[in-house]
CSV table of C-alpha atoms and ligand atoms in Angstrom, one decimal:
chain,number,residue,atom,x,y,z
A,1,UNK,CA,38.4,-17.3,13.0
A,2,UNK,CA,40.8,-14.6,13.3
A,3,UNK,CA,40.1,-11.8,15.3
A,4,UNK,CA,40.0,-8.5,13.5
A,5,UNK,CA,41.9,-5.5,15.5
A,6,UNK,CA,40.0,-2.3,16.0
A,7,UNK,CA,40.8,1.7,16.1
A,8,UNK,CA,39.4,3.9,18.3
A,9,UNK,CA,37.7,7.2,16.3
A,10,UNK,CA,38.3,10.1,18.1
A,11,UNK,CA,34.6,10.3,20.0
A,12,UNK,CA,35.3,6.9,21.1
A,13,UNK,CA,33.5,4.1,19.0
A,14,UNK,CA,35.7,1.2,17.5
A,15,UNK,CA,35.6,0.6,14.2
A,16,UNK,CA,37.3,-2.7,12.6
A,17,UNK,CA,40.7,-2.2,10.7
A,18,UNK,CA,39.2,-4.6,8.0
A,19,UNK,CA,36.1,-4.4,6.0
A,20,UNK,CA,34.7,-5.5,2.7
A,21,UNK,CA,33.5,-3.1,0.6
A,22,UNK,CA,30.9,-3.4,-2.2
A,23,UNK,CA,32.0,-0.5,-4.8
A,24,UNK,CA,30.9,-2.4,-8.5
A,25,UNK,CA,29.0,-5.2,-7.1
A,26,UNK,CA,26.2,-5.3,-8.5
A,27,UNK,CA,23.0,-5.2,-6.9
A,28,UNK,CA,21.7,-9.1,-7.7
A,29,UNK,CA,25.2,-10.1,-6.3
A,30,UNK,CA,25.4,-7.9,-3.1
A,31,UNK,CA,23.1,-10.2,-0.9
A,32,UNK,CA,25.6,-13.3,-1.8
A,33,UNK,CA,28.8,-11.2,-1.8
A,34,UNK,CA,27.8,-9.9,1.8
A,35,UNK,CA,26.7,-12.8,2.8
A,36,UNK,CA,30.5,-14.6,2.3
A,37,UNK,CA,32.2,-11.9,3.6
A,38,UNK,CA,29.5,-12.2,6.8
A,39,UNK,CA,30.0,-16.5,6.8
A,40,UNK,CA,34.2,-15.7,6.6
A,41,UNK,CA,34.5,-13.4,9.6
A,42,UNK,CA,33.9,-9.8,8.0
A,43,UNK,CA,32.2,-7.4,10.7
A,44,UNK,CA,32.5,-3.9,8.8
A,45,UNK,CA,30.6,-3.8,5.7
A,46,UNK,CA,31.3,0.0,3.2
A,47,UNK,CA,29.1,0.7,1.0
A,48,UNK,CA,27.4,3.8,-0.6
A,49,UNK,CA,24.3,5.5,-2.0
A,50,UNK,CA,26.3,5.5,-5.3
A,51,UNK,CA,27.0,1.8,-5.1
A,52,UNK,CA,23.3,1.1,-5.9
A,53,UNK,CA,23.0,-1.8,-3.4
A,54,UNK,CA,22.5,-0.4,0.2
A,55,UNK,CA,19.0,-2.7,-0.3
A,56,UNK,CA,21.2,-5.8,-0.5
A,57,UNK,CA,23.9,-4.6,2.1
A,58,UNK,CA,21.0,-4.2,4.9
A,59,UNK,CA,18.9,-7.6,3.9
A,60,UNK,CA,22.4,-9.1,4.1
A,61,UNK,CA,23.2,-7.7,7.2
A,62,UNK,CA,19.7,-8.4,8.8
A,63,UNK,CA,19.3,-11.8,7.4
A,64,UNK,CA,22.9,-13.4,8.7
A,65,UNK,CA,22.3,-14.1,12.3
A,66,UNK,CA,24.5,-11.6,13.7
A,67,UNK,CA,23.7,-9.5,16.1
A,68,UNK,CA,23.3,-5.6,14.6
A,69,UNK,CA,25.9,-4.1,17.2
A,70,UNK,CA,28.6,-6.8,15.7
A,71,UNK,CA,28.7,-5.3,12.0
A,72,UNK,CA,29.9,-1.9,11.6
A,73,UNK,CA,28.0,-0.5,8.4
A,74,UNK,CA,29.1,2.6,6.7
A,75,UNK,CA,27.4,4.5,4.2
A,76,UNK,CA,28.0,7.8,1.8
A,77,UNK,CA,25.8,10.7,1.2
A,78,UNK,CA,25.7,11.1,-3.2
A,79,UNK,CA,27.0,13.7,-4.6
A,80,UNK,CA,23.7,15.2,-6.0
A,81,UNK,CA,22.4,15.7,-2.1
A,82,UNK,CA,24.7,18.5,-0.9
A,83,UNK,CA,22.4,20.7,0.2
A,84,UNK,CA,21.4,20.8,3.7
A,85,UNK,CA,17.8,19.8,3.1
A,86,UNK,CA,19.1,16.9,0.3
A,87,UNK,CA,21.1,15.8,2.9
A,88,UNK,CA,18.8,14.9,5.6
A,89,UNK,CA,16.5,13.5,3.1
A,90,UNK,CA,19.1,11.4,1.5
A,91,UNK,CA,20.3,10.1,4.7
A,92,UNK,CA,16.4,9.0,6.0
A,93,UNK,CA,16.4,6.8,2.6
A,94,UNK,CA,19.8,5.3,3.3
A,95,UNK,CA,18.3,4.1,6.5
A,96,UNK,CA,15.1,3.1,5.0
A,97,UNK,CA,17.2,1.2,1.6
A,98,UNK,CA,19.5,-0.5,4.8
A,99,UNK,CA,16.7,-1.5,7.3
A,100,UNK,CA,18.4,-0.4,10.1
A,101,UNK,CA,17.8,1.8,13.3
A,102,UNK,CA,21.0,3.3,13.4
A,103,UNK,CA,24.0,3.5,11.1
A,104,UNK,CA,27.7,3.0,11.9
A,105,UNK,CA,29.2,5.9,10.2
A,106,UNK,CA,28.0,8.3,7.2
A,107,UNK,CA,30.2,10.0,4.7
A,108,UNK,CA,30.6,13.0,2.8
A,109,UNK,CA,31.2,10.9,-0.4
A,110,UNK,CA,33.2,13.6,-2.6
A,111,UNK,CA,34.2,17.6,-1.9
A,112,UNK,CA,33.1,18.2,-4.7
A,113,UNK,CA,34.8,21.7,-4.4
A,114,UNK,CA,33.7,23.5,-8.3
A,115,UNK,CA,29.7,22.8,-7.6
A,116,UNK,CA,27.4,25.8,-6.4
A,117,UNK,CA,26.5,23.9,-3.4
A,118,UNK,CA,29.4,24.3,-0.6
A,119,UNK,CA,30.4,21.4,1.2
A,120,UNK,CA,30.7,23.7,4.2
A,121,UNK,CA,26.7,23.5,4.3
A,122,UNK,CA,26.9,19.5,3.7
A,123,UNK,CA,29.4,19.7,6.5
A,124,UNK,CA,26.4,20.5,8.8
A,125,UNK,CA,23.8,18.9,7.7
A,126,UNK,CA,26.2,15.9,8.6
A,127,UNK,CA,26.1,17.6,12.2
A,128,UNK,CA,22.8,17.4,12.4
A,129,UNK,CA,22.4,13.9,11.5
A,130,UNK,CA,25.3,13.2,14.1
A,131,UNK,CA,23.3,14.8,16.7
A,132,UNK,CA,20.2,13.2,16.3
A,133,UNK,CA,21.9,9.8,17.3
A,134,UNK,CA,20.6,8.1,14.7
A,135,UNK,CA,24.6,7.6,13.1
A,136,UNK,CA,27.2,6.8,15.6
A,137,UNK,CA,30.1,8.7,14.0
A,138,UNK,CA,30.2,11.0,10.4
A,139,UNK,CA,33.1,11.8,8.4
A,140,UNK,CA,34.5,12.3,5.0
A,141,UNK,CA,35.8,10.3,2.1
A,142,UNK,CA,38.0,12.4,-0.6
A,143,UNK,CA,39.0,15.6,1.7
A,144,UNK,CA,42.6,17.1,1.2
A,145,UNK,CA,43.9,19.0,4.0
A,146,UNK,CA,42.3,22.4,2.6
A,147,UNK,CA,39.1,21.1,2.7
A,148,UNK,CA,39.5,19.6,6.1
A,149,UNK,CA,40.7,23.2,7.4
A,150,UNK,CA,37.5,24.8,6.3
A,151,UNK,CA,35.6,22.4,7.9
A,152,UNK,CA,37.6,23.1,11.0
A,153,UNK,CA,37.2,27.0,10.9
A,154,UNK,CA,33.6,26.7,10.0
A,155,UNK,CA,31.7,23.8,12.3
A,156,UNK,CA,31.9,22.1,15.3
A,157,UNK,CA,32.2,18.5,14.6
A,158,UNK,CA,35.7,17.4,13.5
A,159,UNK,CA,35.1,14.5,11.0
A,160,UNK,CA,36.2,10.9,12.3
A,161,UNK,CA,37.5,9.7,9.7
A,162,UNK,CA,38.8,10.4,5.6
A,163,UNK,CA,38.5,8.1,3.4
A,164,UNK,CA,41.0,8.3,0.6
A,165,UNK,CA,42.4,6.6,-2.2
A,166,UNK,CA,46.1,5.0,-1.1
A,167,UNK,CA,47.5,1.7,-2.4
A,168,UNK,CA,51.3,1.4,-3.1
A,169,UNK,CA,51.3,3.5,-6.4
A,170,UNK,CA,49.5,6.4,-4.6
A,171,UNK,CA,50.7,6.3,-1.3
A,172,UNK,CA,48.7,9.4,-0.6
A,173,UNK,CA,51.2,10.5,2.6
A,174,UNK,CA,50.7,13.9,3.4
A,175,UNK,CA,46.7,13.8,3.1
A,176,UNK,CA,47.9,10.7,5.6
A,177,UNK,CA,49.8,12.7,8.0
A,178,UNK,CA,46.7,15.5,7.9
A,179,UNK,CA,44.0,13.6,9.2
A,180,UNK,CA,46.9,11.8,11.9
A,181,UNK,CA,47.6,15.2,13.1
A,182,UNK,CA,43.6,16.1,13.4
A,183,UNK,CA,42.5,12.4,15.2
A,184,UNK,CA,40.8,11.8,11.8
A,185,UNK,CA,41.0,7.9,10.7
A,186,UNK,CA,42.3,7.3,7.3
A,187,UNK,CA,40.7,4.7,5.9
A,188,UNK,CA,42.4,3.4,2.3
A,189,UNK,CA,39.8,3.0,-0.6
A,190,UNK,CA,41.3,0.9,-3.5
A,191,UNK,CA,43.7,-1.2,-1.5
A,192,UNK,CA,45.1,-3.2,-4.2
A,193,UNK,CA,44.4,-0.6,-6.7
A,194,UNK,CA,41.9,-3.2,-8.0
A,195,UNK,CA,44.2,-5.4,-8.6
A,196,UNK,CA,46.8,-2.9,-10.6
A,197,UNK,CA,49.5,-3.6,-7.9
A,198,UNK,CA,49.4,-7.4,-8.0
A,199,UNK,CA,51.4,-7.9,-10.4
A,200,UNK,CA,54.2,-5.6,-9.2
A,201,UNK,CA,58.1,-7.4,-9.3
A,202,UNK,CA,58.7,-5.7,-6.2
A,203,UNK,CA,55.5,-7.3,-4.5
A,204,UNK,CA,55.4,-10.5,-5.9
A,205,UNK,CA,59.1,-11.3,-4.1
A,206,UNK,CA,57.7,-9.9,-0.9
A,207,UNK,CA,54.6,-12.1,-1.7
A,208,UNK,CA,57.1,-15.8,-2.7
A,209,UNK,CA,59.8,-14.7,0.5
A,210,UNK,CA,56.9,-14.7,2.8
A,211,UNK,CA,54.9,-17.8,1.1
A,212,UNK,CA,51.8,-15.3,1.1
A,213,UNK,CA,50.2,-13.6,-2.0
A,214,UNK,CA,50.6,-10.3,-3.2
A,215,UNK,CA,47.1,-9.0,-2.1
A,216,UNK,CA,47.7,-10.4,1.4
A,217,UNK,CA,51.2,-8.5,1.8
A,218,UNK,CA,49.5,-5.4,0.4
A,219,UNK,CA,46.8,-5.2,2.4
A,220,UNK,CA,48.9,-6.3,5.7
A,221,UNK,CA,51.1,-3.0,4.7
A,222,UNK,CA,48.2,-1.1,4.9
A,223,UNK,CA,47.3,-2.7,8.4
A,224,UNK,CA,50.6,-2.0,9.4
A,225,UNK,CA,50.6,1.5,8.5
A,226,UNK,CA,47.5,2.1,10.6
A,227,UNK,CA,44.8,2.5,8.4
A,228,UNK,CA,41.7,1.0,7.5
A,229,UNK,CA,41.3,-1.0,4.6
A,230,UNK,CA,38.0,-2.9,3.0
A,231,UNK,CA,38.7,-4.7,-0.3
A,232,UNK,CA,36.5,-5.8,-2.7
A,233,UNK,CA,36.0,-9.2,-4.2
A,234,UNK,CA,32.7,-10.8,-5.5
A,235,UNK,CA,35.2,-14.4,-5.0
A,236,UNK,CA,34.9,-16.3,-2.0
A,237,UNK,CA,38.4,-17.4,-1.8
A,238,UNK,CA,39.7,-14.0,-2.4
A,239,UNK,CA,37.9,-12.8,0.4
A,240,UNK,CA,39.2,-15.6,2.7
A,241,UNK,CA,42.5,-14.5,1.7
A,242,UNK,CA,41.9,-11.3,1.9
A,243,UNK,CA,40.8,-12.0,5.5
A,244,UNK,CA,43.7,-14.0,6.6
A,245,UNK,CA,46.2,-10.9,7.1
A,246,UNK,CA,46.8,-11.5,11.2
A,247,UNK,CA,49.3,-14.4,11.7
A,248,UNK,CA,52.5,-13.0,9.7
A,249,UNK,CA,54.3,-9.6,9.8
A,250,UNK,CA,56.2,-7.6,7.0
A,251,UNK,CA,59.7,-6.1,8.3
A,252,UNK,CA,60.4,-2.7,8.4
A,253,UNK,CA,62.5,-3.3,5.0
A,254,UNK,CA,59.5,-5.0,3.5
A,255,UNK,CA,57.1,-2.2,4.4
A,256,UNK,CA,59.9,0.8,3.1
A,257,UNK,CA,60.2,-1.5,0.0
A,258,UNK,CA,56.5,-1.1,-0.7
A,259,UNK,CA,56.2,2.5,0.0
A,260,UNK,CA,59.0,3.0,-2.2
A,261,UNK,CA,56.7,2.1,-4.9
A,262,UNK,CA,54.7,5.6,-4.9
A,263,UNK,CA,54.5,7.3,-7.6
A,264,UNK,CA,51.3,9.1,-7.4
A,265,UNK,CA,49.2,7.1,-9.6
A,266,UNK,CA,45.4,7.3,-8.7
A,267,UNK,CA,42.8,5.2,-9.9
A,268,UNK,CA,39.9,7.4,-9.1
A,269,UNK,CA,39.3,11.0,-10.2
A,270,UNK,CA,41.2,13.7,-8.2
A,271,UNK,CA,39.0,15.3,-5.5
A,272,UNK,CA,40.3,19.2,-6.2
A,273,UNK,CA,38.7,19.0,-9.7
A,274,UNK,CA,36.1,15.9,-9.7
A,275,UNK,CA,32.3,17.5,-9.8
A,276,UNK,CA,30.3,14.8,-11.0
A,277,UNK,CA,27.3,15.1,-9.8
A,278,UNK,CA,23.7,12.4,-11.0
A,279,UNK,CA,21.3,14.3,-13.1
B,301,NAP,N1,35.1,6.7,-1.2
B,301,NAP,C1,35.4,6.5,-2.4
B,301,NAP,O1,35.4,7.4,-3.3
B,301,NAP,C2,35.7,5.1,-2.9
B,301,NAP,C3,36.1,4.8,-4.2
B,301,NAP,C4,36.4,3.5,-4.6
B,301,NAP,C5,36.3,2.5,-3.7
B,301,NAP,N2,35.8,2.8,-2.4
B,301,NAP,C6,35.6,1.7,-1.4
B,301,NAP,O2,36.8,0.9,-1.4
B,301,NAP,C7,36.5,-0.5,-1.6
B,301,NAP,C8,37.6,-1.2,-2.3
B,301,NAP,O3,38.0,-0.6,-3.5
B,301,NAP,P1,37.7,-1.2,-4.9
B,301,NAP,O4,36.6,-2.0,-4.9
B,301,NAP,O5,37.7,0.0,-5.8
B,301,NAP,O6,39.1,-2.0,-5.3
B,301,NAP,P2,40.0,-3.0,-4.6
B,301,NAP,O7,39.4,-3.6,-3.4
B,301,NAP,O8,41.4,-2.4,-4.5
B,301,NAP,O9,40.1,-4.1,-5.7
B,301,NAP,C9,39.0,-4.9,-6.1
B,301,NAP,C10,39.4,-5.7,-7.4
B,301,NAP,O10,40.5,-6.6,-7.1
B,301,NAP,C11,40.1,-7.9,-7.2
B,301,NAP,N3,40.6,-8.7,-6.1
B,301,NAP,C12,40.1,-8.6,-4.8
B,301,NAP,N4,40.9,-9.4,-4.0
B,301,NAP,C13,41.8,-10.0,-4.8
B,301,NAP,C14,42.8,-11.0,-4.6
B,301,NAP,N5,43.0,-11.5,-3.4
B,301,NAP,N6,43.6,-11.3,-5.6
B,301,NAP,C15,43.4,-10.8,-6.9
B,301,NAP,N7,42.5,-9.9,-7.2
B,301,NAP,C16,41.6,-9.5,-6.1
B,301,NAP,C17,38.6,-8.0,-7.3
B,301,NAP,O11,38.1,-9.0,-8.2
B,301,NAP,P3,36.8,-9.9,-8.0
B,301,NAP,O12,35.7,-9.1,-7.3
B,301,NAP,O13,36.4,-10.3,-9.4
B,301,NAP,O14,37.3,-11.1,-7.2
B,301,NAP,C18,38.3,-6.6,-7.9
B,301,NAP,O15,38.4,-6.6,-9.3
B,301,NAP,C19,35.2,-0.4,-2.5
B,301,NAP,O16,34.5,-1.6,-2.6
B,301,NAP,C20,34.5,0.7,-1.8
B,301,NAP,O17,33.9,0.2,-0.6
B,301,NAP,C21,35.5,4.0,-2.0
């Protein structure tokens, strides 16, 4: 079984380049899909309140064997629990939903930046939840730089890591170069753009020269560019291939080739104006 590199988050815990995440799986198939990605080698599990199957995640988690301190689990606060007070409740029934003692990391899922409730005071909350040492690391998923600065001027706690949409269409750089300049660990949501960058011309040659396929070189340009990826597939031997990304290399005109392909195409909503919040 390959062995999965790590990164260091800036207080220090390691947290495994690859992951599978369960965004659209649904609940009746989470079990299953986590259990693959478990049997395959996967040892980082992302999922989310939103996601619907935390439930699944945990009894997946808890059910395989493995020992708990093996599997990094990561989990998001919903956007309908910004307050401070929402957000210690919502993150007690994450733990309850997962079954476990202690989670890996906890995210601010969205900004969320038009709402009434400032993400300044979710900011803290998230503090607060650090400091009890139930969570070993918090962060944020959907921050631009502006938000991060806030947070910066405002709390103590610099977030370990952002967790942004980048694939080859949205290469995201300068939210990139942010969180590198701050010790904040991007991590790349919608790798393969579900699937939208597959059938690039561009790719696919990378994919025949190399005698790979196109998800494996995108997702190895990713691990080469230092960030953390977890794709999504409810198909077991997707997610051996998407496993199988640590015995070849792109060159440095492979990898220029594919970030050539940017042209700032998200997939997702765009966090400066995206309020969308569960009634
Ligand atoms: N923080 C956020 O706001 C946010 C937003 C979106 C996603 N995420 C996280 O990022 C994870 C990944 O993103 P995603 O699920 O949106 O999309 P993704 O991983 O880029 O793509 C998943 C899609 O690609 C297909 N696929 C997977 N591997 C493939 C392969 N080797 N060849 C061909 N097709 C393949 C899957 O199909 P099958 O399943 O049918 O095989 C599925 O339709 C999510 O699961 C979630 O954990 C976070």
């Amino acid at each position: 079984m390959a062995t999965v590199p790590t990164i260091a988050l800036n207080n220090g815990v390691e947290i495994p380049q690859l992951g599978f995440g369960v965004f659209q799986i649904p609940p009746d198939q989470t079990v299953e899909a986590t259990r693959t990605a478990l049997e395959v080698g996967y040892r980082h599990i992302d999922t989310a309140e939103m996601y619907g199957n935390e439930k699944e995640v945990g009894q997946a988690v808890r059910e395989s064997g493995i020992d708990r301190s093996e599997v990094f689990v990561t989990s998001k606060l919903n956007n309908g629990f910004h307050r401070r007070d929402d957000a210690l409740r919502a993150f007690d029934q994450t733990m309850a939903d997962l079954g476990f003692d202690y989670l890996d990391l906890f995210l601010v899922h969205w900004p969320l930046p038009t709402i009434d409730v400032d993400y300044v005071e979710t900011w803290k909350a998230m503090e607060e939840i650090y400091a009890s040492g139930r969570c070993r690391a918090v962060g944020v998923s959907n921050f631009n730089p502006h938000h991060l600065r806030r947070l910066f001027a405002e709390t103590e706690v610099r977030p370990a890591v952002n967790q942004i949409e980048a694939h080859p269409y949205l290469a995201n750089d300068e939210v990139r170069a942010f969180d590198a300049e701050h010790e904040i660990v991007t991590e790349a949501w919608s790798p393969i753009a579900q699937g939208k960058v597959l059938d690039d011309p561009a790719i696919v040659a990378i994919a025949e020269t190399l005698g790979r396929t196109p998800a494996q070189v995108v997702l190895r340009w990713h691990v080469q560019r230092g960030d953390v990826v977890f794709p999504k597939s409810v198909t077991r031997q997707r997610v051996e291939e998407n496993f199988a990304l640590f015995d070849f290399e792109l060159d440095q005109g492979q990898m220029a080739t594919i970030t050539g392909l940017d042209r700032g195409e998200r997939t997702g909503p765009d966090p400066d104006t995206f309020d969308y919040v569960p009634s």
